[in-house]
PDB file of C-alpha atoms in Angstrom:
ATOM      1  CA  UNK A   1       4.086  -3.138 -19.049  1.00 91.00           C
ATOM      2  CA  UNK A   2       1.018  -4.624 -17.670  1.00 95.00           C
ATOM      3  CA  UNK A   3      -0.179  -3.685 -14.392  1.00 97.00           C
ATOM      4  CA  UNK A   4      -2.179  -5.478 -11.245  1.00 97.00           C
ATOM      5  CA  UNK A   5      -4.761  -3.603  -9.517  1.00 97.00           C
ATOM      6  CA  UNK A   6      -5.957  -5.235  -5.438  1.00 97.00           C
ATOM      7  CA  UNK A   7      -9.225  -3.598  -3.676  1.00 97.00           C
ATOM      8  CA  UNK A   8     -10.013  -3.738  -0.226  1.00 97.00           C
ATOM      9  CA  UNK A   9     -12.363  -2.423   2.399  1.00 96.00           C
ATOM     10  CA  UNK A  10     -11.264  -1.473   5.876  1.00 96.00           C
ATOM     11  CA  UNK A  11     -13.825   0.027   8.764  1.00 95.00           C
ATOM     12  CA  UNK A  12     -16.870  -1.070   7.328  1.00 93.00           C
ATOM     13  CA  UNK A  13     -18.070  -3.223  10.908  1.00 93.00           C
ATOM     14  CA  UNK A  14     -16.777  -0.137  12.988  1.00 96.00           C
ATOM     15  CA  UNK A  15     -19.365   1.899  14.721  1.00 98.00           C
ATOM     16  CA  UNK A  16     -17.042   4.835  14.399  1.00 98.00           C
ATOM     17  CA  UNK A  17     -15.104   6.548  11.246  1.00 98.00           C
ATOM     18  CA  UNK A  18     -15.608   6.261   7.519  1.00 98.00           C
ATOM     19  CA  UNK A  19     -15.475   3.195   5.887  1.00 97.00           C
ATOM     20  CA  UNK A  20     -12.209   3.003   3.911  1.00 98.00           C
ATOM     21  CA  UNK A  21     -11.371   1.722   0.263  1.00 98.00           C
ATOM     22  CA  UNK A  22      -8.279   1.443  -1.394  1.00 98.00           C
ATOM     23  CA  UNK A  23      -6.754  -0.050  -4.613  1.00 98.00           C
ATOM     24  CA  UNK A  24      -3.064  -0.850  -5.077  1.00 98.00           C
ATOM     25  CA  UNK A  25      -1.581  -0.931  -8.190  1.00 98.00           C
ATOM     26  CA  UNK A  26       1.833  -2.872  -9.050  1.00 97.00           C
ATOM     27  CA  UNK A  27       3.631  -3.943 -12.219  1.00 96.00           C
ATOM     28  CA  UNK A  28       2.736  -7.275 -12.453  1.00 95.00           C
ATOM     29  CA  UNK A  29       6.345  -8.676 -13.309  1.00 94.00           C
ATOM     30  CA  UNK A  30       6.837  -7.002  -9.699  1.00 93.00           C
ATOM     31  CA  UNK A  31       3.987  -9.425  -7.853  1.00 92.00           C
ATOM     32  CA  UNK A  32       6.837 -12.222  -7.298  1.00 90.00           C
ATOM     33  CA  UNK A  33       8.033  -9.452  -4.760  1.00 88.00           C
ATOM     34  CA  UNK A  34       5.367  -9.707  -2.489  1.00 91.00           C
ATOM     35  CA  UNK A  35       5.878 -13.283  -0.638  1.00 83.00           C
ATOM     36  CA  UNK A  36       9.125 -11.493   0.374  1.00 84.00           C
ATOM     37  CA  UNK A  37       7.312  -8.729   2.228  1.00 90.00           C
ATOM     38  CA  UNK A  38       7.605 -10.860   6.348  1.00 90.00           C
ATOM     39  CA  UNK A  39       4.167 -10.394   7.820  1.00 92.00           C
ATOM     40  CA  UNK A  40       1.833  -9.631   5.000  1.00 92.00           C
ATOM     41  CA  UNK A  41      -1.440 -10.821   5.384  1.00 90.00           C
ATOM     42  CA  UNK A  42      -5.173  -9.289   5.400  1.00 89.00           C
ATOM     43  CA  UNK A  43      -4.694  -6.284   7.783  1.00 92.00           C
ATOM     44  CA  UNK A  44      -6.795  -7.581  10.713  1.00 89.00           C
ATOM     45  CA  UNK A  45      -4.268  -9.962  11.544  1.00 92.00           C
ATOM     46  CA  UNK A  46      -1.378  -7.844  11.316  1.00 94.00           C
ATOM     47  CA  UNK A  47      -0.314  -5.483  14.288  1.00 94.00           C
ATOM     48  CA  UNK A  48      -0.750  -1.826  13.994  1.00 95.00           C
ATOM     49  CA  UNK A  49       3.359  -1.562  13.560  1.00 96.00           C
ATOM     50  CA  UNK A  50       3.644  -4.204  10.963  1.00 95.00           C
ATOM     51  CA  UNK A  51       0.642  -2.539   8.743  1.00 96.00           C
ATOM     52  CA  UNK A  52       2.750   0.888   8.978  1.00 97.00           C
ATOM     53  CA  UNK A  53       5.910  -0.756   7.909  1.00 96.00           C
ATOM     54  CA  UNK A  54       3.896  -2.346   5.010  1.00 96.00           C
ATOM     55  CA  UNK A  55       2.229   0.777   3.803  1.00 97.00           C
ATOM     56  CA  UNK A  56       5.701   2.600   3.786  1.00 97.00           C
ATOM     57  CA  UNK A  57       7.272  -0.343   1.377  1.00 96.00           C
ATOM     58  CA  UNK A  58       3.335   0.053  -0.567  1.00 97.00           C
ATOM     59  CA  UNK A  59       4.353   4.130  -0.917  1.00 97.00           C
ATOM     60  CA  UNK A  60       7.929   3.240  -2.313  1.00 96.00           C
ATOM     61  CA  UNK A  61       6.934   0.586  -4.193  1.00 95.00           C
ATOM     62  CA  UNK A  62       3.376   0.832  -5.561  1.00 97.00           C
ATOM     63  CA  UNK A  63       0.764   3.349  -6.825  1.00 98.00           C
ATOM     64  CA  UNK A  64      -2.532   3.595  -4.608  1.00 98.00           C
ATOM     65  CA  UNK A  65      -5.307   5.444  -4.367  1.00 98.00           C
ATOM     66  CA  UNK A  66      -7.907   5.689  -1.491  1.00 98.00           C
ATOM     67  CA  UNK A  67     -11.841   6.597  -1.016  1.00 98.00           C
ATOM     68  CA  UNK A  68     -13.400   7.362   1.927  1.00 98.00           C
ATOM     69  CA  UNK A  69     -17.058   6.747   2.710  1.00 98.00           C
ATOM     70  CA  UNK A  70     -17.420   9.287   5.843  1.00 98.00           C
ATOM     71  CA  UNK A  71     -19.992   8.702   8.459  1.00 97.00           C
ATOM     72  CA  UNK A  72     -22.015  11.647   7.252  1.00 96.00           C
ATOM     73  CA  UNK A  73     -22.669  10.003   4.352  1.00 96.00           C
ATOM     74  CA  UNK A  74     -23.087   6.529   5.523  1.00 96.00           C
ATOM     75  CA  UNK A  75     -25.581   8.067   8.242  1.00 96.00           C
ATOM     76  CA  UNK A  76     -27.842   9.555   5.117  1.00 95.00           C
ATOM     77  CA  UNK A  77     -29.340   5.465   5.007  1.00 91.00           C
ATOM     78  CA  UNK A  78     -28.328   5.070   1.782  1.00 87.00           C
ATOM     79  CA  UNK A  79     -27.221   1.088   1.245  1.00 89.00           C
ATOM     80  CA  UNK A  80     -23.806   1.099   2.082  1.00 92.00           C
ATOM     81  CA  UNK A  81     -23.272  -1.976  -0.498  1.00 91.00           C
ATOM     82  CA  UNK A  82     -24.307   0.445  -3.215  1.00 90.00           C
ATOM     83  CA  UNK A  83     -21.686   3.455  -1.693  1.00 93.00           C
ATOM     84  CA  UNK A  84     -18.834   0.361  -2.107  1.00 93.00           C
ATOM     85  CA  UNK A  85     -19.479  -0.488  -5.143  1.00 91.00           C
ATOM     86  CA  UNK A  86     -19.478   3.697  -6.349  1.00 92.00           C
ATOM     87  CA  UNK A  87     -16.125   3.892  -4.453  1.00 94.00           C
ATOM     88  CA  UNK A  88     -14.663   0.501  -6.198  1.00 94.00           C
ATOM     89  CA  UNK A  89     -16.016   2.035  -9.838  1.00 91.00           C
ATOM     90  CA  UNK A  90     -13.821   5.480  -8.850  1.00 94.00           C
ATOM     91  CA  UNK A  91     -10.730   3.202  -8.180  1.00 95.00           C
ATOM     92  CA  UNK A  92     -11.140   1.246 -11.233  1.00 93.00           C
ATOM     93  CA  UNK A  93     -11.538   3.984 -13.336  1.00 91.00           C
ATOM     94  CA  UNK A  94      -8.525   5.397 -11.533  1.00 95.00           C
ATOM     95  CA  UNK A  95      -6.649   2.689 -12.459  1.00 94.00           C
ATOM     96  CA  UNK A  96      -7.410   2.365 -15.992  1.00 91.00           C
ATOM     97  CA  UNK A  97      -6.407   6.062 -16.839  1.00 92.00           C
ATOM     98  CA  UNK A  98      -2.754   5.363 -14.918  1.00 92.00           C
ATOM     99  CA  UNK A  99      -1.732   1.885 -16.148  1.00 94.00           C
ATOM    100  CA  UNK A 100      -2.169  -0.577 -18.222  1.00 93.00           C
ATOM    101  CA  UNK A 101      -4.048  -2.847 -16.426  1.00 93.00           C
ATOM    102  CA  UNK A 102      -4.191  -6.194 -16.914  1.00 93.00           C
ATOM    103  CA  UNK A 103      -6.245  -7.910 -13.628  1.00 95.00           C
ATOM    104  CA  UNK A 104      -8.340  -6.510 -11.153  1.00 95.00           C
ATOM    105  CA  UNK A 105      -8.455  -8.608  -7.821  1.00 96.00           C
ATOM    106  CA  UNK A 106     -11.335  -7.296  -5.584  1.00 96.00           C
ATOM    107  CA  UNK A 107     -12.099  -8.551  -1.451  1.00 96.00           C
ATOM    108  CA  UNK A 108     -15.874  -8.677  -2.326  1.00 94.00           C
ATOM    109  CA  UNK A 109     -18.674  -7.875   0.245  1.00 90.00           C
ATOM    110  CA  UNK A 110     -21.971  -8.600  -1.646  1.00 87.00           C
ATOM    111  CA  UNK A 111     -23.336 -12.242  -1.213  1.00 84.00           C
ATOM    112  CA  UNK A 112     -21.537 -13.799  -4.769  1.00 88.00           C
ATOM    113  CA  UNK A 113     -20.017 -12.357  -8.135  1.00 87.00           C
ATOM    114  CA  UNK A 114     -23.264 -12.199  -9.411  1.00 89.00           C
ATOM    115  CA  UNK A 115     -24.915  -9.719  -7.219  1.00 89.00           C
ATOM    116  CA  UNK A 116     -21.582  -7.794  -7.231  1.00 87.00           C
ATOM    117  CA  UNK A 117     -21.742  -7.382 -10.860  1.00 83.00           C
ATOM    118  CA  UNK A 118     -25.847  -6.210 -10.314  1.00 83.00           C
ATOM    119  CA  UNK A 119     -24.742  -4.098  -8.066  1.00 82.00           C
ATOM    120  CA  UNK A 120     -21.952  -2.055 -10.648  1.00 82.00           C
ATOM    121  CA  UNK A 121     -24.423  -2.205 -13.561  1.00 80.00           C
ATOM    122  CA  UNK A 122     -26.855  -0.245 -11.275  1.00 71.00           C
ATOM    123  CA  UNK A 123     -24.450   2.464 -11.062  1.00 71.00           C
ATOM    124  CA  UNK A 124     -23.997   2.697 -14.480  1.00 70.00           C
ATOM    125  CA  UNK A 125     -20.414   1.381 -14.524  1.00 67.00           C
ATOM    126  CA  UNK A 126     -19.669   0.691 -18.270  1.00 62.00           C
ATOM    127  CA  UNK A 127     -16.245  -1.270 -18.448  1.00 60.00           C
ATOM    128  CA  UNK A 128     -16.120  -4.002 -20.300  1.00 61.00           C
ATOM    129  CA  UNK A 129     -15.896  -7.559 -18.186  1.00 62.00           C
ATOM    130  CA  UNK A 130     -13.950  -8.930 -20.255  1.00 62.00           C
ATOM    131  CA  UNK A 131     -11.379  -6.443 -21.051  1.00 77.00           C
ATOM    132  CA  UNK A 132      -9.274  -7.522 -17.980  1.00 84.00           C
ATOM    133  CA  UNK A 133      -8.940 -10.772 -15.911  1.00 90.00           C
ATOM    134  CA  UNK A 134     -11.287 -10.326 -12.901  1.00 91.00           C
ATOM    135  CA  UNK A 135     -10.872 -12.046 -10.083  1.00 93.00           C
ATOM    136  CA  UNK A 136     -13.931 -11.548  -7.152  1.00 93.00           C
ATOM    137  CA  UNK A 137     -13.718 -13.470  -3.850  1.00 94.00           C
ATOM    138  CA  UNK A 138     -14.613 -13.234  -0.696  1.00 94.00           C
ATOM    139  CA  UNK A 139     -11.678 -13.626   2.071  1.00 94.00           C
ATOM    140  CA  UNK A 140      -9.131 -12.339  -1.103  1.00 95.00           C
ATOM    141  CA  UNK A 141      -7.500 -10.423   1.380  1.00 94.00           C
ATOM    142  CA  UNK A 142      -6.303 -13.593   3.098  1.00 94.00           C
ATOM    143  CA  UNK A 143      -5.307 -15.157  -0.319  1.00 94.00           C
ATOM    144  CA  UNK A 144      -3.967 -12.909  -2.927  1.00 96.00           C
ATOM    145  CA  UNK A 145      -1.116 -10.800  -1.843  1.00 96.00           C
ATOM    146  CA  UNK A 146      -2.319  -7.613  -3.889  1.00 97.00           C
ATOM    147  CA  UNK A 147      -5.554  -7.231  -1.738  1.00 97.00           C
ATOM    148  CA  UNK A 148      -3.572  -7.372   1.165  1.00 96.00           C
ATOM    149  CA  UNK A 149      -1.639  -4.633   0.095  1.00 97.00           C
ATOM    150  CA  UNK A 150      -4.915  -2.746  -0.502  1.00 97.00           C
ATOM    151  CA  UNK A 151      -6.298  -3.928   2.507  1.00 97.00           C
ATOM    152  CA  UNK A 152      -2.937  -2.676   4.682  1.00 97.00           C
ATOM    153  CA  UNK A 153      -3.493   0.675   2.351  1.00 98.00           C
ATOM    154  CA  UNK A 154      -7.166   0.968   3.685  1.00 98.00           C
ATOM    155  CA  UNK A 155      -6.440  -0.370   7.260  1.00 97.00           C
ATOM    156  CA  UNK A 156      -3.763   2.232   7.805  1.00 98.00           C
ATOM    157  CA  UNK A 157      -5.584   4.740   6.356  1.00 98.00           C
ATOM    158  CA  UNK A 158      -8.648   4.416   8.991  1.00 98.00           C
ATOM    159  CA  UNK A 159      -6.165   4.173  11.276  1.00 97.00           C
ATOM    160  CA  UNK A 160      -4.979   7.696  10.778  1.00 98.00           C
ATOM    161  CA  UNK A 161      -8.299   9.287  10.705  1.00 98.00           C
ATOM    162  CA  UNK A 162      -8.798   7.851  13.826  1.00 98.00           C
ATOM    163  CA  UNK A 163      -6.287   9.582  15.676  1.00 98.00           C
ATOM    164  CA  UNK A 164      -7.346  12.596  14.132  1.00 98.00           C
ATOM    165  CA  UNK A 165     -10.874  11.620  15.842  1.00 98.00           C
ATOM    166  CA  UNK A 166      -9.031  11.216  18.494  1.00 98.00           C
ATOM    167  CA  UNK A 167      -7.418  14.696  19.133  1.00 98.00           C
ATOM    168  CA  UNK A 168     -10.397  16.212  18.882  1.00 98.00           C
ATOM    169  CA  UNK A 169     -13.304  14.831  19.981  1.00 98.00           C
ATOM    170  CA  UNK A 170     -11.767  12.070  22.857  1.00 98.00           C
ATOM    171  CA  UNK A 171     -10.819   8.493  23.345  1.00 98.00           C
ATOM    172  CA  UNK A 172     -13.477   6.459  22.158  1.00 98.00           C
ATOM    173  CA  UNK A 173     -11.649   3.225  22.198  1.00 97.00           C
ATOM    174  CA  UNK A 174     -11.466   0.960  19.179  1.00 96.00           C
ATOM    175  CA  UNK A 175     -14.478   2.304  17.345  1.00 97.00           C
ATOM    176  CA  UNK A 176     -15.880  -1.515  17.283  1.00 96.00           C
ATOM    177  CA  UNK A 177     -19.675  -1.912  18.410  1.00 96.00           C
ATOM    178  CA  UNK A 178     -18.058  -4.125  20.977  1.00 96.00           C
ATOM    179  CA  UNK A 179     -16.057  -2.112  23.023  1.00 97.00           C
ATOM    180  CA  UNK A 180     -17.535  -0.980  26.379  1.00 97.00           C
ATOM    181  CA  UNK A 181     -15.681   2.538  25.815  1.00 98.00           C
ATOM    182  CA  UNK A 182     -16.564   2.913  22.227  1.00 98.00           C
ATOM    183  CA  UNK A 183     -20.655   2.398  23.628  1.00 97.00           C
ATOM    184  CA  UNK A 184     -19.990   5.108  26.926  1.00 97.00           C
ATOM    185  CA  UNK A 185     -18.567   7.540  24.091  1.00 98.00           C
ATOM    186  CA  UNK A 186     -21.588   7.278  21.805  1.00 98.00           C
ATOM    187  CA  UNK A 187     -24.255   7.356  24.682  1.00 97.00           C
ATOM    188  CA  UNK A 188     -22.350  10.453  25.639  1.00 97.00           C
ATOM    189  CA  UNK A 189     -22.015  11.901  22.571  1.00 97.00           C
ATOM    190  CA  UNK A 190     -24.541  11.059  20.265  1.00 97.00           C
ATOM    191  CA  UNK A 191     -24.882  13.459  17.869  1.00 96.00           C
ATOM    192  CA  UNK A 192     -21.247  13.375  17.151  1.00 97.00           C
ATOM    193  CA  UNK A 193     -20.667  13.527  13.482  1.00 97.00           C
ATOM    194  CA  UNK A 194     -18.076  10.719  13.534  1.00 98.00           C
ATOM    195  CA  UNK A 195     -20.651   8.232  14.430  1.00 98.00           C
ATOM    196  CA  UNK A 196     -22.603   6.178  11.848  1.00 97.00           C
ATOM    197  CA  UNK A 197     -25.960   6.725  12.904  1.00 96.00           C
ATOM    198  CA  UNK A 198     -27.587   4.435  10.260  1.00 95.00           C
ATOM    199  CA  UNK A 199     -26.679   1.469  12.424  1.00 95.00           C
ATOM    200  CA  UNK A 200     -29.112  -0.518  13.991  1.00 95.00           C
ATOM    201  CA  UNK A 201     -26.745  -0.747  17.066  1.00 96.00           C
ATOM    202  CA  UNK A 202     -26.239   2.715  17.482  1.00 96.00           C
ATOM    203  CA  UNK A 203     -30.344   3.254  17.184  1.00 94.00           C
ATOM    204  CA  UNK A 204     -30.689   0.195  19.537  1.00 96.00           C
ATOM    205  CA  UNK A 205     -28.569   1.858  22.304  1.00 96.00           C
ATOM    206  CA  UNK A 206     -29.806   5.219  22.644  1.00 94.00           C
ATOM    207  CA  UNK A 207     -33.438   3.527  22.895  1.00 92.00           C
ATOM    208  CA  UNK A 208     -32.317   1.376  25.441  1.00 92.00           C
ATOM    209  CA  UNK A 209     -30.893   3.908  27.185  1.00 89.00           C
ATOM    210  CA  UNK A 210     -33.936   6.549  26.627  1.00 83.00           C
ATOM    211  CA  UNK A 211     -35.993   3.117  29.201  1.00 75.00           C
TER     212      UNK A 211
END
């Protein structure tokens, strides 16, 4: 049986919480299923309900697999491009040990194809090209059907950890550099380790507010 595998980000814009990845993977004699599923789309158009509803069809009806890039690590500086790319190698490579994988479709964030396949070689990554069908697009999440699965996967999943962040440290509203409560929380509490502190915005505001 061959297999399809989607990746997607979710969280990477977001001020607050890791940056999420997740691949899907679904028989591909399956994939006819999907226009079925009412409401699927890329996760950012869906509301929080519908996503939730999705991922529980995703859990009985798919194999996934998720990576979190936390904020501790993001706020390190290294190039978060380079921290995708290790987290869509790991999924890939999960992949390929469960299924037989056929096609890889991948939401990508670097500039083209070509600087997303500079970008894997750095790391090392040593599968073959041309042992699957690759397909790597920008906007895929609003085209194939697979990365929207992965991106509801991913979407869902940030979702969670931010009602963890929640319960503990406060309501810091949507996370999103522009939400007036998500700025009051950081200025507030700046040194909170669920903040990406790489960001130019978050550097920005606590100079501005140092004046």
């Amino acid at each position: 049986m061959k297999w399809v595998l989607g990746i997607d980000d979710a969280n990477r814009s977001e001020i607050i919480g890791s940056q999420w990845l997740a691949g899907v993977l679904m028989p591909k004699d399956k994939l006819n299923e999907l226009p079925k599923l009412k409401g699927l789309n890329d996760s950012k158009l869906m509301t929080r309900k519908k996503r939730f509803e999705i991922y529980d069809w995703i859990k009985a009806n798919a194999r996934f697999y998720t990576v979190p890039i936390t904020p501790e690590r993001i706020s390190l500086g290294l190039n978060l491009n380079l921290l995708e790319a290790d987290a869509v190698s790991e999924i890939v490579k999960w992949a390929t040990y469960t299924a037989n994988l056929s096609e890889i479709y991948i939401d990508n964030w670097e500039r083209n194809e070509v600087n997303f396949w500079k970008r894997m070689a750095h790391l090392g990554f040593c599968l073959n090209p041309f042992d699957f069908k690759w397909i790597i697009e920008h906007d895929a999440d609003k085209k194939y059907p697979i990365v929207m699965l992965a991106s509801v996967v991913a979407k869902c999943e940030s979702d969670l950890e931010k009602d963890r962040m929640k319960n503990k440290y406060g309501d810091f509203g949507s996370g999103n550099v522009t939400d007036p409560k998500t700025k009051e929380f950081i200025l507030n509490n700046p040194h909170a380790p669920i903040i990406k502190r790489s960001y130019k915005t978050y550097q920005r505001w606590l100079t501005e507010a140092k004046k």
